[in-house]
């Protein structure tokens, strides 16, 4: 998480403000952009296995009921494909703010 936070903090990614470890609806989101209603989850090996994946899916569904999209990436994908992960986050944040008319500037 520290590696991803280095790229998301201080509006470094497209000017979007992300918060780290954001409590919301009984959950703690790894990273959250309120402007885009976008949650970023960075999954480690802890999230492997069918039972944990079912729990993650149920959690994502509850968060989606609040209008928040969740993007999940594995830590290994971030290490291998940092630029692609960041591009995906930026694309989704930009699209979501364009769709809901909240993007300033």
PDB file of N, CA and C in Angstrom:
ATOM      1  N   UNK A   1       0.820  -1.207   0.000  1.00  0.00           N
ATOM      2  CA  UNK A   1       0.000   0.000   0.000  1.00  0.00           C
ATOM      3  C   UNK A   1       0.855   1.258   0.000  1.00  0.00           C
ATOM      4  N   UNK A   2       1.976   1.208   0.666  1.00  0.00           N
ATOM      5  CA  UNK A   2       2.833   2.397   0.730  1.00  0.00           C
ATOM      6  C   UNK A   2       3.322   2.813  -0.653  1.00  0.00           C
ATOM      7  N   UNK A   3       3.603   1.837  -1.499  1.00  0.00           N
ATOM      8  CA  UNK A   3       4.079   2.135  -2.850  1.00  0.00           C
ATOM      9  C   UNK A   3       2.979   2.842  -3.647  1.00  0.00           C
ATOM     10  N   UNK A   4       1.769   2.302  -3.611  1.00  0.00           N
ATOM     11  CA  UNK A   4       0.663   2.931  -4.346  1.00  0.00           C
ATOM     12  C   UNK A   4       0.340   4.303  -3.761  1.00  0.00           C
ATOM     13  N   UNK A   5       0.400   4.425  -2.448  1.00  0.00           N
ATOM     14  CA  UNK A   5       0.099   5.701  -1.814  1.00  0.00           C
ATOM     15  C   UNK A   5       1.063   6.789  -2.282  1.00  0.00           C
ATOM     16  N   UNK A   6       2.295   6.424  -2.528  1.00  0.00           N
ATOM     17  CA  UNK A   6       3.291   7.393  -3.015  1.00  0.00           C
ATOM     18  C   UNK A   6       2.813   8.050  -4.310  1.00  0.00           C
ATOM     19  N   UNK A   7       2.088   7.306  -5.147  1.00  0.00           N
ATOM     20  CA  UNK A   7       1.626   7.830  -6.436  1.00  0.00           C
ATOM     21  C   UNK A   7       0.252   8.473  -6.372  1.00  0.00           C
ATOM     22  N   UNK A   8      -0.529   8.151  -5.342  1.00  0.00           N
ATOM     23  CA  UNK A   8      -1.881   8.696  -5.241  1.00  0.00           C
ATOM     24  C   UNK A   8      -1.967   9.935  -4.350  1.00  0.00           C
ATOM     25  N   UNK A   9      -1.084  10.055  -3.387  1.00  0.00           N
ATOM     26  CA  UNK A   9      -1.203  11.132  -2.395  1.00  0.00           C
ATOM     27  C   UNK A   9      -0.912  12.506  -3.000  1.00  0.00           C
ATOM     28  N   UNK A  10      -1.365  13.508  -2.283  1.00  0.00           N
ATOM     29  CA  UNK A  10      -1.116  14.910  -2.674  1.00  0.00           C
ATOM     30  C   UNK A  10      -1.580  15.235  -4.094  1.00  0.00           C
ATOM     31  N   UNK A  11      -2.670  14.591  -4.523  1.00  0.00           N
ATOM     32  CA  UNK A  11      -3.261  14.856  -5.854  1.00  0.00           C
ATOM     33  C   UNK A  11      -2.281  14.605  -6.995  1.00  0.00           C
ATOM     34  N   UNK A  12      -1.383  13.642  -6.815  1.00  0.00           N
ATOM     35  CA  UNK A  12      -0.357  13.357  -7.826  1.00  0.00           C
ATOM     36  C   UNK A  12      -0.893  12.667  -9.067  1.00  0.00           C
ATOM     37  N   UNK A  13      -2.017  12.012  -8.960  1.00  0.00           N
ATOM     38  CA  UNK A  13      -2.583  11.304 -10.113  1.00  0.00           C
ATOM     39  C   UNK A  13      -3.749  12.117 -10.667  1.00  0.00           C
ATOM     40  N   UNK A  14      -3.487  12.880 -11.687  1.00  0.00           N
ATOM     41  CA  UNK A  14      -4.532  13.634 -12.377  1.00  0.00           C
ATOM     42  C   UNK A  14      -5.227  14.687 -11.543  1.00  0.00           C
ATOM     43  N   UNK A  15      -4.644  15.065 -10.414  1.00  0.00           N
ATOM     44  CA  UNK A  15      -5.270  16.061  -9.550  1.00  0.00           C
ATOM     45  C   UNK A  15      -6.364  15.512  -8.656  1.00  0.00           C
ATOM     46  N   UNK A  16      -6.571  14.208  -8.666  1.00  0.00           N
ATOM     47  CA  UNK A  16      -7.608  13.597  -7.841  1.00  0.00           C
ATOM     48  C   UNK A  16      -7.114  13.432  -6.406  1.00  0.00           C
ATOM     49  N   UNK A  17      -7.977  13.767  -5.461  1.00  0.00           N
ATOM     50  CA  UNK A  17      -7.636  13.613  -4.050  1.00  0.00           C
ATOM     51  C   UNK A  17      -8.061  12.223  -3.581  1.00  0.00           C
ATOM     52  N   UNK A  18      -7.094  11.456  -3.151  1.00  0.00           N
ATOM     53  CA  UNK A  18      -7.351  10.144  -2.581  1.00  0.00           C
ATOM     54  C   UNK A  18      -7.067  10.180  -1.092  1.00  0.00           C
ATOM     55  N   UNK A  19      -7.858   9.441  -0.350  1.00  0.00           N
ATOM     56  CA  UNK A  19      -7.621   9.246   1.079  1.00  0.00           C
ATOM     57  C   UNK A  19      -7.206   7.799   1.276  1.00  0.00           C
ATOM     58  N   UNK A  20      -6.349   7.583   2.246  1.00  0.00           N
ATOM     59  CA  UNK A  20      -5.880   6.236   2.558  1.00  0.00           C
ATOM     60  C   UNK A  20      -6.573   5.740   3.823  1.00  0.00           C
ATOM     61  N   UNK A  21      -6.925   4.452   3.825  1.00  0.00           N
ATOM     62  CA  UNK A  21      -7.572   3.819   4.978  1.00  0.00           C
ATOM     63  C   UNK A  21      -8.821   4.586   5.402  1.00  0.00           C
ATOM     64  N   UNK A  22      -9.720   4.773   4.446  1.00  0.00           N
ATOM     65  CA  UNK A  22     -10.939   5.556   4.646  1.00  0.00           C
ATOM     66  C   UNK A  22     -12.055   4.674   5.192  1.00  0.00           C
ATOM     67  N   UNK A  23     -12.539   4.955   6.412  1.00  0.00           N
ATOM     68  CA  UNK A  23     -13.689   4.195   6.929  1.00  0.00           C
ATOM     69  C   UNK A  23     -14.957   4.587   6.179  1.00  0.00           C
ATOM     70  N   UNK A  24     -15.772   3.580   5.848  1.00  0.00           N
ATOM     71  CA  UNK A  24     -17.018   3.848   5.138  1.00  0.00           C
ATOM     72  C   UNK A  24     -17.951   2.656   5.295  1.00  0.00           C
ATOM     73  N   UNK A  25     -19.109   2.879   5.866  1.00  0.00           N
ATOM     74  CA  UNK A  25     -20.133   1.849   5.963  1.00  0.00           C
ATOM     75  C   UNK A  25     -19.688   0.567   6.641  1.00  0.00           C
ATOM     76  N   UNK A  26     -18.875   0.680   7.661  1.00  0.00           N
ATOM     77  CA  UNK A  26     -18.411  -0.504   8.372  1.00  0.00           C
ATOM     78  C   UNK A  26     -17.197  -1.170   7.737  1.00  0.00           C
ATOM     79  N   UNK A  27     -16.683  -0.592   6.672  1.00  0.00           N
ATOM     80  CA  UNK A  27     -15.497  -1.114   5.991  1.00  0.00           C
ATOM     81  C   UNK A  27     -14.383  -0.077   6.074  1.00  0.00           C
ATOM     82  N   UNK A  28     -13.180  -0.515   5.801  1.00  0.00           N
ATOM     83  CA  UNK A  28     -12.060   0.398   5.646  1.00  0.00           C
ATOM     84  C   UNK A  28     -11.533   0.226   4.233  1.00  0.00           C
ATOM     85  N   UNK A  29     -11.642   1.287   3.448  1.00  0.00           N
ATOM     86  CA  UNK A  29     -11.212   1.250   2.058  1.00  0.00           C
ATOM     87  C   UNK A  29      -9.718   1.566   1.997  1.00  0.00           C
ATOM     88  N   UNK A  30      -8.976   0.785   1.216  1.00  0.00           N
ATOM     89  CA  UNK A  30      -7.536   1.038   1.103  1.00  0.00           C
ATOM     90  C   UNK A  30      -7.294   2.466   0.641  1.00  0.00           C
ATOM     91  N   UNK A  31      -7.935   2.851  -0.467  1.00  0.00           N
ATOM     92  CA  UNK A  31      -7.821   4.203  -1.017  1.00  0.00           C
ATOM     93  C   UNK A  31      -9.192   4.619  -1.516  1.00  0.00           C
ATOM     94  N   UNK A  32      -9.539   5.887  -1.317  1.00  0.00           N
ATOM     95  CA  UNK A  32     -10.867   6.350  -1.715  1.00  0.00           C
ATOM     96  C   UNK A  32     -10.778   7.755  -2.283  1.00  0.00           C
ATOM     97  N   UNK A  33     -11.406   7.955  -3.435  1.00  0.00           N
ATOM     98  CA  UNK A  33     -11.549   9.270  -4.045  1.00  0.00           C
ATOM     99  C   UNK A  33     -13.035   9.631  -3.999  1.00  0.00           C
ATOM    100  N   UNK A  34     -13.385  10.563  -3.120  1.00  0.00           N
ATOM    101  CA  UNK A  34     -14.790  10.948  -2.952  1.00  0.00           C
ATOM    102  C   UNK A  34     -15.340  11.626  -4.203  1.00  0.00           C
ATOM    103  N   UNK A  35     -14.517  12.419  -4.851  1.00  0.00           N
ATOM    104  CA  UNK A  35     -14.941  13.140  -6.051  1.00  0.00           C
ATOM    105  C   UNK A  35     -15.408  12.184  -7.141  1.00  0.00           C
ATOM    106  N   UNK A  36     -14.702  11.074  -7.301  1.00  0.00           N
ATOM    107  CA  UNK A  36     -15.025  10.099  -8.348  1.00  0.00           C
ATOM    108  C   UNK A  36     -15.837   8.922  -7.812  1.00  0.00           C
ATOM    109  N   UNK A  37     -16.104   8.905  -6.503  1.00  0.00           N
ATOM    110  CA  UNK A  37     -16.750   7.746  -5.876  1.00  0.00           C
ATOM    111  C   UNK A  37     -16.041   6.465  -6.316  1.00  0.00           C
ATOM    112  N   UNK A  38     -14.738   6.440  -6.079  1.00  0.00           N
ATOM    113  CA  UNK A  38     -13.886   5.351  -6.540  1.00  0.00           C
ATOM    114  C   UNK A  38     -13.056   4.819  -5.378  1.00  0.00           C
ATOM    115  N   UNK A  39     -13.129   3.515  -5.195  1.00  0.00           N
ATOM    116  CA  UNK A  39     -12.362   2.812  -4.173  1.00  0.00           C
ATOM    117  C   UNK A  39     -11.295   1.974  -4.872  1.00  0.00           C
ATOM    118  N   UNK A  40     -10.073   2.040  -4.372  1.00  0.00           N
ATOM    119  CA  UNK A  40      -8.987   1.226  -4.896  1.00  0.00           C
ATOM    120  C   UNK A  40      -8.582   0.250  -3.801  1.00  0.00           C
ATOM    121  N   UNK A  41      -8.605  -1.026  -4.109  1.00  0.00           N
ATOM    122  CA  UNK A  41      -8.188  -2.057  -3.162  1.00  0.00           C
ATOM    123  C   UNK A  41      -6.950  -2.740  -3.712  1.00  0.00           C
ATOM    124  N   UNK A  42      -5.946  -2.844  -2.878  1.00  0.00           N
ATOM    125  CA  UNK A  42      -4.713  -3.516  -3.240  1.00  0.00           C
ATOM    126  C   UNK A  42      -4.679  -4.830  -2.479  1.00  0.00           C
ATOM    127  N   UNK A  43      -4.797  -5.920  -3.209  1.00  0.00           N
ATOM    128  CA  UNK A  43      -4.926  -7.239  -2.596  1.00  0.00           C
ATOM    129  C   UNK A  43      -3.587  -7.956  -2.508  1.00  0.00           C
ATOM    130  N   UNK A  44      -3.345  -8.517  -1.348  1.00  0.00           N
ATOM    131  CA  UNK A  44      -2.158  -9.340  -1.138  1.00  0.00           C
ATOM    132  C   UNK A  44      -2.574 -10.806  -1.195  1.00  0.00           C
ATOM    133  N   UNK A  45      -1.672 -11.680  -0.828  1.00  0.00           N
ATOM    134  CA  UNK A  45      -1.995 -13.110  -0.812  1.00  0.00           C
ATOM    135  C   UNK A  45      -3.103 -13.412   0.186  1.00  0.00           C
ATOM    136  N   UNK A  46      -3.347 -12.518   1.127  1.00  0.00           N
ATOM    137  CA  UNK A  46      -4.429 -12.685   2.094  1.00  0.00           C
ATOM    138  C   UNK A  46      -5.775 -12.843   1.387  1.00  0.00           C
ATOM    139  N   UNK A  47      -5.916 -12.270   0.217  1.00  0.00           N
ATOM    140  CA  UNK A  47      -7.190 -12.288  -0.506  1.00  0.00           C
ATOM    141  C   UNK A  47      -7.346 -13.504  -1.415  1.00  0.00           C
ATOM    142  N   UNK A  48      -6.377 -14.398  -1.407  1.00  0.00           N
ATOM    143  CA  UNK A  48      -6.482 -15.596  -2.233  1.00  0.00           C
ATOM    144  C   UNK A  48      -7.400 -16.606  -1.569  1.00  0.00           C
ATOM    145  N   UNK A  49      -7.985 -17.451  -2.366  1.00  0.00           N
ATOM    146  CA  UNK A  49      -8.894 -18.469  -1.859  1.00  0.00           C
ATOM    147  C   UNK A  49     -10.335 -18.089  -2.107  1.00  0.00           C
ATOM    148  N   UNK A  50     -11.140 -19.093  -2.343  1.00  0.00           N
ATOM    149  CA  UNK A  50     -12.534 -18.883  -2.721  1.00  0.00           C
ATOM    150  C   UNK A  50     -13.329 -18.150  -1.646  1.00  0.00           C
ATOM    151  N   UNK A  51     -13.145 -18.521  -0.388  1.00  0.00           N
ATOM    152  CA  UNK A  51     -13.932 -17.903   0.682  1.00  0.00           C
ATOM    153  C   UNK A  51     -13.620 -16.415   0.806  1.00  0.00           C
ATOM    154  N   UNK A  52     -12.365 -16.060   0.733  1.00  0.00           N
ATOM    155  CA  UNK A  52     -11.980 -14.650   0.845  1.00  0.00           C
ATOM    156  C   UNK A  52     -12.427 -13.870  -0.378  1.00  0.00           C
ATOM    157  N   UNK A  53     -12.391 -14.499  -1.538  1.00  0.00           N
ATOM    158  CA  UNK A  53     -12.856 -13.824  -2.747  1.00  0.00           C
ATOM    159  C   UNK A  53     -14.364 -13.593  -2.695  1.00  0.00           C
ATOM    160  N   UNK A  54     -15.113 -14.531  -2.121  1.00  0.00           N
ATOM    161  CA  UNK A  54     -16.558 -14.337  -1.945  1.00  0.00           C
ATOM    162  C   UNK A  54     -16.830 -13.175  -0.981  1.00  0.00           C
ATOM    163  N   UNK A  55     -16.050 -13.104   0.103  1.00  0.00           N
ATOM    164  CA  UNK A  55     -16.210 -11.995   1.050  1.00  0.00           C
ATOM    165  C   UNK A  55     -15.892 -10.655   0.378  1.00  0.00           C
ATOM    166  N   UNK A  56     -14.824 -10.640  -0.414  1.00  0.00           N
ATOM    167  CA  UNK A  56     -14.468  -9.411  -1.133  1.00  0.00           C
ATOM    168  C   UNK A  56     -15.581  -9.007  -2.102  1.00  0.00           C
ATOM    169  N   UNK A  57     -16.150  -9.975  -2.800  1.00  0.00           N
ATOM    170  CA  UNK A  57     -17.228  -9.686  -3.751  1.00  0.00           C
ATOM    171  C   UNK A  57     -18.457  -9.138  -3.026  1.00  0.00           C
ATOM    172  N   UNK A  58     -18.793  -9.708  -1.875  1.00  0.00           N
ATOM    173  CA  UNK A  58     -19.934  -9.215  -1.098  1.00  0.00           C
ATOM    174  C   UNK A  58     -19.662  -7.799  -0.599  1.00  0.00           C
ATOM    175  N   UNK A  59     -18.451  -7.541  -0.164  1.00  0.00           N
ATOM    176  CA  UNK A  59     -18.051  -6.210   0.288  1.00  0.00           C
ATOM    177  C   UNK A  59     -18.151  -5.215  -0.862  1.00  0.00           C
ATOM    178  N   UNK A  60     -17.634  -5.590  -2.028  1.00  0.00           N
ATOM    179  CA  UNK A  60     -17.692  -4.710  -3.196  1.00  0.00           C
ATOM    180  C   UNK A  60     -19.142  -4.406  -3.581  1.00  0.00           C
ATOM    181  N   UNK A  61     -20.019  -5.393  -3.461  1.00  0.00           N
ATOM    182  CA  UNK A  61     -21.434  -5.189  -3.783  1.00  0.00           C
ATOM    183  C   UNK A  61     -22.067  -4.188  -2.820  1.00  0.00           C
ATOM    184  N   UNK A  62     -21.752  -4.291  -1.538  1.00  0.00           N
ATOM    185  CA  UNK A  62     -22.291  -3.343  -0.544  1.00  0.00           C
ATOM    186  C   UNK A  62     -21.790  -1.933  -0.827  1.00  0.00           C
ATOM    187  N   UNK A  63     -20.526  -1.823  -1.172  1.00  0.00           N
ATOM    188  CA  UNK A  63     -19.958  -0.517  -1.492  1.00  0.00           C
ATOM    189  C   UNK A  63     -20.593   0.036  -2.772  1.00  0.00           C
ATOM    190  N   UNK A  64     -20.846  -0.833  -3.739  1.00  0.00           N
ATOM    191  CA  UNK A  64     -21.489  -0.410  -4.991  1.00  0.00           C
ATOM    192  C   UNK A  64     -22.896   0.133  -4.732  1.00  0.00           C
ATOM    193  N   UNK A  65     -23.578  -0.400  -3.729  1.00  0.00           N
ATOM    194  CA  UNK A  65     -24.902   0.110  -3.373  1.00  0.00           C
ATOM    195  C   UNK A  65     -24.836   1.569  -2.943  1.00  0.00           C
ATOM    196  N   UNK A  66     -23.663   2.012  -2.499  1.00  0.00           N
ATOM    197  CA  UNK A  66     -23.455   3.410  -2.108  1.00  0.00           C
ATOM    198  C   UNK A  66     -23.023   4.263  -3.305  1.00  0.00           C
ATOM    199  N   UNK A  67     -22.980   3.645  -4.494  1.00  0.00           N
ATOM    200  CA  UNK A  67     -22.587   4.363  -5.695  1.00  0.00           C
ATOM    201  C   UNK A  67     -21.093   4.418  -5.932  1.00  0.00           C
ATOM    202  N   UNK A  68     -20.359   3.601  -5.210  1.00  0.00           N
ATOM    203  CA  UNK A  68     -18.895   3.613  -5.278  1.00  0.00           C
ATOM    204  C   UNK A  68     -18.403   2.412  -6.075  1.00  0.00           C
ATOM    205  N   UNK A  69     -17.559   2.677  -7.049  1.00  0.00           N
ATOM    206  CA  UNK A  69     -16.939   1.606  -7.834  1.00  0.00           C
ATOM    207  C   UNK A  69     -15.650   1.178  -7.146  1.00  0.00           C
ATOM    208  N   UNK A  70     -15.410  -0.115  -7.129  1.00  0.00           N
ATOM    209  CA  UNK A  70     -14.172  -0.648  -6.566  1.00  0.00           C
ATOM    210  C   UNK A  70     -13.307  -1.213  -7.678  1.00  0.00           C
ATOM    211  N   UNK A  71     -12.055  -0.795  -7.680  1.00  0.00           N
ATOM    212  CA  UNK A  71     -11.045  -1.388  -8.561  1.00  0.00           C
ATOM    213  C   UNK A  71     -10.100  -2.176  -7.681  1.00  0.00           C
ATOM    214  N   UNK A  72      -9.877  -3.423  -8.048  1.00  0.00           N
ATOM    215  CA  UNK A  72      -8.964  -4.275  -7.284  1.00  0.00           C
ATOM    216  C   UNK A  72      -7.745  -4.612  -8.117  1.00  0.00           C
ATOM    217  N   UNK A  73      -6.597  -4.518  -7.479  1.00  0.00           N
ATOM    218  CA  UNK A  73      -5.333  -4.886  -8.099  1.00  0.00           C
ATOM    219  C   UNK A  73      -4.558  -5.740  -7.115  1.00  0.00           C
ATOM    220  N   UNK A  74      -3.796  -6.675  -7.635  1.00  0.00           N
ATOM    221  CA  UNK A  74      -2.922  -7.442  -6.756  1.00  0.00           C
ATOM    222  C   UNK A  74      -1.622  -6.669  -6.581  1.00  0.00           C
ATOM    223  N   UNK A  75      -0.974  -6.925  -5.460  1.00  0.00           N
ATOM    224  CA  UNK A  75       0.312  -6.288  -5.203  1.00  0.00           C
ATOM    225  C   UNK A  75       1.322  -6.683  -6.270  1.00  0.00           C
ATOM    226  N   UNK A  76       1.250  -7.923  -6.726  1.00  0.00           N
ATOM    227  CA  UNK A  76       2.197  -8.365  -7.755  1.00  0.00           C
ATOM    228  C   UNK A  76       1.925  -7.663  -9.088  1.00  0.00           C
ATOM    229  N   UNK A  77       0.661  -7.403  -9.430  1.00  0.00           N
ATOM    230  CA  UNK A  77       0.345  -6.672 -10.661  1.00  0.00           C
ATOM    231  C   UNK A  77       0.876  -5.246 -10.578  1.00  0.00           C
ATOM    232  N   UNK A  78       0.762  -4.638  -9.407  1.00  0.00           N
ATOM    233  CA  UNK A  78       1.285  -3.296  -9.229  1.00  0.00           C
ATOM    234  C   UNK A  78       2.801  -3.281  -9.428  1.00  0.00           C
ATOM    235  N   UNK A  79       3.469  -4.274  -8.888  1.00  0.00           N
ATOM    236  CA  UNK A  79       4.929  -4.342  -9.024  1.00  0.00           C
ATOM    237  C   UNK A  79       5.348  -4.551 -10.479  1.00  0.00           C
ATOM    238  N   UNK A  80       4.605  -5.377 -11.207  1.00  0.00           N
ATOM    239  CA  UNK A  80       4.956  -5.698 -12.596  1.00  0.00           C
ATOM    240  C   UNK A  80       4.492  -4.640 -13.587  1.00  0.00           C
ATOM    241  N   UNK A  81       3.314  -4.050 -13.320  1.00  0.00           N
ATOM    242  CA  UNK A  81       2.650  -3.192 -14.317  1.00  0.00           C
ATOM    243  C   UNK A  81       2.186  -1.873 -13.706  1.00  0.00           C
ATOM    244  N   UNK A  82       3.072  -1.195 -13.009  1.00  0.00           N
ATOM    245  CA  UNK A  82       2.733   0.055 -12.323  1.00  0.00           C
ATOM    246  C   UNK A  82       2.044   1.047 -13.251  1.00  0.00           C
ATOM    247  N   UNK A  83       2.601   1.284 -14.429  1.00  0.00           N
ATOM    248  CA  UNK A  83       2.038   2.278 -15.337  1.00  0.00           C
ATOM    249  C   UNK A  83       0.633   1.911 -15.786  1.00  0.00           C
ATOM    250  N   UNK A  84       0.394   0.638 -16.046  1.00  0.00           N
ATOM    251  CA  UNK A  84      -0.937   0.192 -16.467  1.00  0.00           C
ATOM    252  C   UNK A  84      -1.944   0.341 -15.325  1.00  0.00           C
ATOM    253  N   UNK A  85      -1.533   0.026 -14.109  1.00  0.00           N
ATOM    254  CA  UNK A  85      -2.423   0.175 -12.948  1.00  0.00           C
ATOM    255  C   UNK A  85      -2.786   1.640 -12.759  1.00  0.00           C
ATOM    256  N   UNK A  86      -1.792   2.515 -12.784  1.00  0.00           N
ATOM    257  CA  UNK A  86      -2.057   3.943 -12.605  1.00  0.00           C
ATOM    258  C   UNK A  86      -2.922   4.500 -13.730  1.00  0.00           C
ATOM    259  N   UNK A  87      -2.684   4.048 -14.964  1.00  0.00           N
ATOM    260  CA  UNK A  87      -3.495   4.498 -16.099  1.00  0.00           C
ATOM    261  C   UNK A  87      -4.948   4.061 -15.931  1.00  0.00           C
ATOM    262  N   UNK A  88      -5.168   2.856 -15.435  1.00  0.00           N
ATOM    263  CA  UNK A  88      -6.528   2.361 -15.207  1.00  0.00           C
ATOM    264  C   UNK A  88      -7.234   3.197 -14.145  1.00  0.00           C
ATOM    265  N   UNK A  89      -6.531   3.482 -13.057  1.00  0.00           N
ATOM    266  CA  UNK A  89      -7.123   4.291 -11.985  1.00  0.00           C
ATOM    267  C   UNK A  89      -7.474   5.678 -12.512  1.00  0.00           C
ATOM    268  N   UNK A  90      -6.556   6.293 -13.230  1.00  0.00           N
ATOM    269  CA  UNK A  90      -6.798   7.639 -13.765  1.00  0.00           C
ATOM    270  C   UNK A  90      -7.958   7.631 -14.755  1.00  0.00           C
ATOM    271  N   UNK A  91      -7.999   6.633 -15.634  1.00  0.00           N
ATOM    272  CA  UNK A  91      -9.081   6.541 -16.618  1.00  0.00           C
ATOM    273  C   UNK A  91     -10.437   6.405 -15.926  1.00  0.00           C
ATOM    274  N   UNK A  92     -10.522   5.540 -14.919  1.00  0.00           N
ATOM    275  CA  UNK A  92     -11.805   5.330 -14.234  1.00  0.00           C
ATOM    276  C   UNK A  92     -12.218   6.558 -13.427  1.00  0.00           C
ATOM    277  N   UNK A  93     -11.265   7.191 -12.743  1.00  0.00           N
ATOM    278  CA  UNK A  93     -11.592   8.397 -11.972  1.00  0.00           C
ATOM    279  C   UNK A  93     -12.066   9.504 -12.908  1.00  0.00           C
ATOM    280  N   UNK A  94     -11.384   9.666 -14.020  1.00  0.00           N
ATOM    281  CA  UNK A  94     -11.763  10.700 -14.995  1.00  0.00           C
ATOM    282  C   UNK A  94     -13.143  10.418 -15.585  1.00  0.00           C
ATOM    283  N   UNK A  95     -13.393   9.174 -15.946  1.00  0.00           N
ATOM    284  CA  UNK A  95     -14.689   8.804 -16.532  1.00  0.00           C
ATOM    285  C   UNK A  95     -15.818   9.000 -15.533  1.00  0.00           C
ATOM    286  N   UNK A  96     -15.599   8.629 -14.285  1.00  0.00           N
ATOM    287  CA  UNK A  96     -16.651   8.743 -13.284  1.00  0.00           C
ATOM    288  C   UNK A  96     -16.963  10.201 -12.959  1.00  0.00           C
ATOM    289  N   UNK A  97     -15.963  11.061 -12.958  1.00  0.00           N
ATOM    290  CA  UNK A  97     -16.249  12.465 -12.677  1.00  0.00           C
ATOM    291  C   UNK A  97     -16.875  13.146 -13.891  1.00  0.00           C
ATOM    292  N   UNK A  98     -16.494  12.712 -15.084  1.00  0.00           N
ATOM    293  CA  UNK A  98     -17.122  13.263 -16.289  1.00  0.00           C
ATOM    294  C   UNK A  98     -18.578  12.845 -16.354  1.00  0.00           C
ATOM    295  N   UNK A  99     -18.859  11.583 -15.972  1.00  0.00           N
ATOM    296  CA  UNK A  99     -20.234  11.071 -16.004  1.00  0.00           C
ATOM    297  C   UNK A  99     -21.142  11.780 -15.018  1.00  0.00           C
ATOM    298  N   UNK A 100     -20.600  12.121 -13.830  1.00  0.00           N
ATOM    299  CA  UNK A 100     -21.470  12.715 -12.830  1.00  0.00           C
ATOM    300  C   UNK A 100     -21.324  14.240 -12.753  1.00  0.00           C
ATOM    301  N   UNK A 101     -20.488  14.815 -13.614  1.00  0.00           N
ATOM    302  CA  UNK A 101     -20.361  16.259 -13.697  1.00  0.00           C
ATOM    303  C   UNK A 101     -19.672  16.904 -12.520  1.00  0.00           C
ATOM    304  N   UNK A 102     -18.891  16.150 -11.753  1.00  0.00           N
ATOM    305  CA  UNK A 102     -18.275  16.735 -10.567  1.00  0.00           C
ATOM    306  C   UNK A 102     -16.869  17.242 -10.805  1.00  0.00           C
ATOM    307  N   UNK A 103     -16.275  16.926 -11.916  1.00  0.00           N
ATOM    308  CA  UNK A 103     -14.879  17.313 -12.140  1.00  0.00           C
ATOM    309  C   UNK A 103     -14.760  18.809 -12.342  1.00  0.00           C
ATOM    310  N   UNK A 104     -13.885  19.391 -11.580  1.00  0.00           N
ATOM    311  CA  UNK A 104     -13.608  20.814 -11.691  1.00  0.00           C
ATOM    312  C   UNK A 104     -12.435  21.008 -12.640  1.00  0.00           C
ATOM    313  N   UNK A 105     -12.360  22.202 -13.206  1.00  0.00           N
ATOM    314  CA  UNK A 105     -11.176  22.558 -13.998  1.00  0.00           C
ATOM    315  C   UNK A 105     -11.218  22.093 -15.345  1.00  0.00           C
TER     316      UNK A 105
END
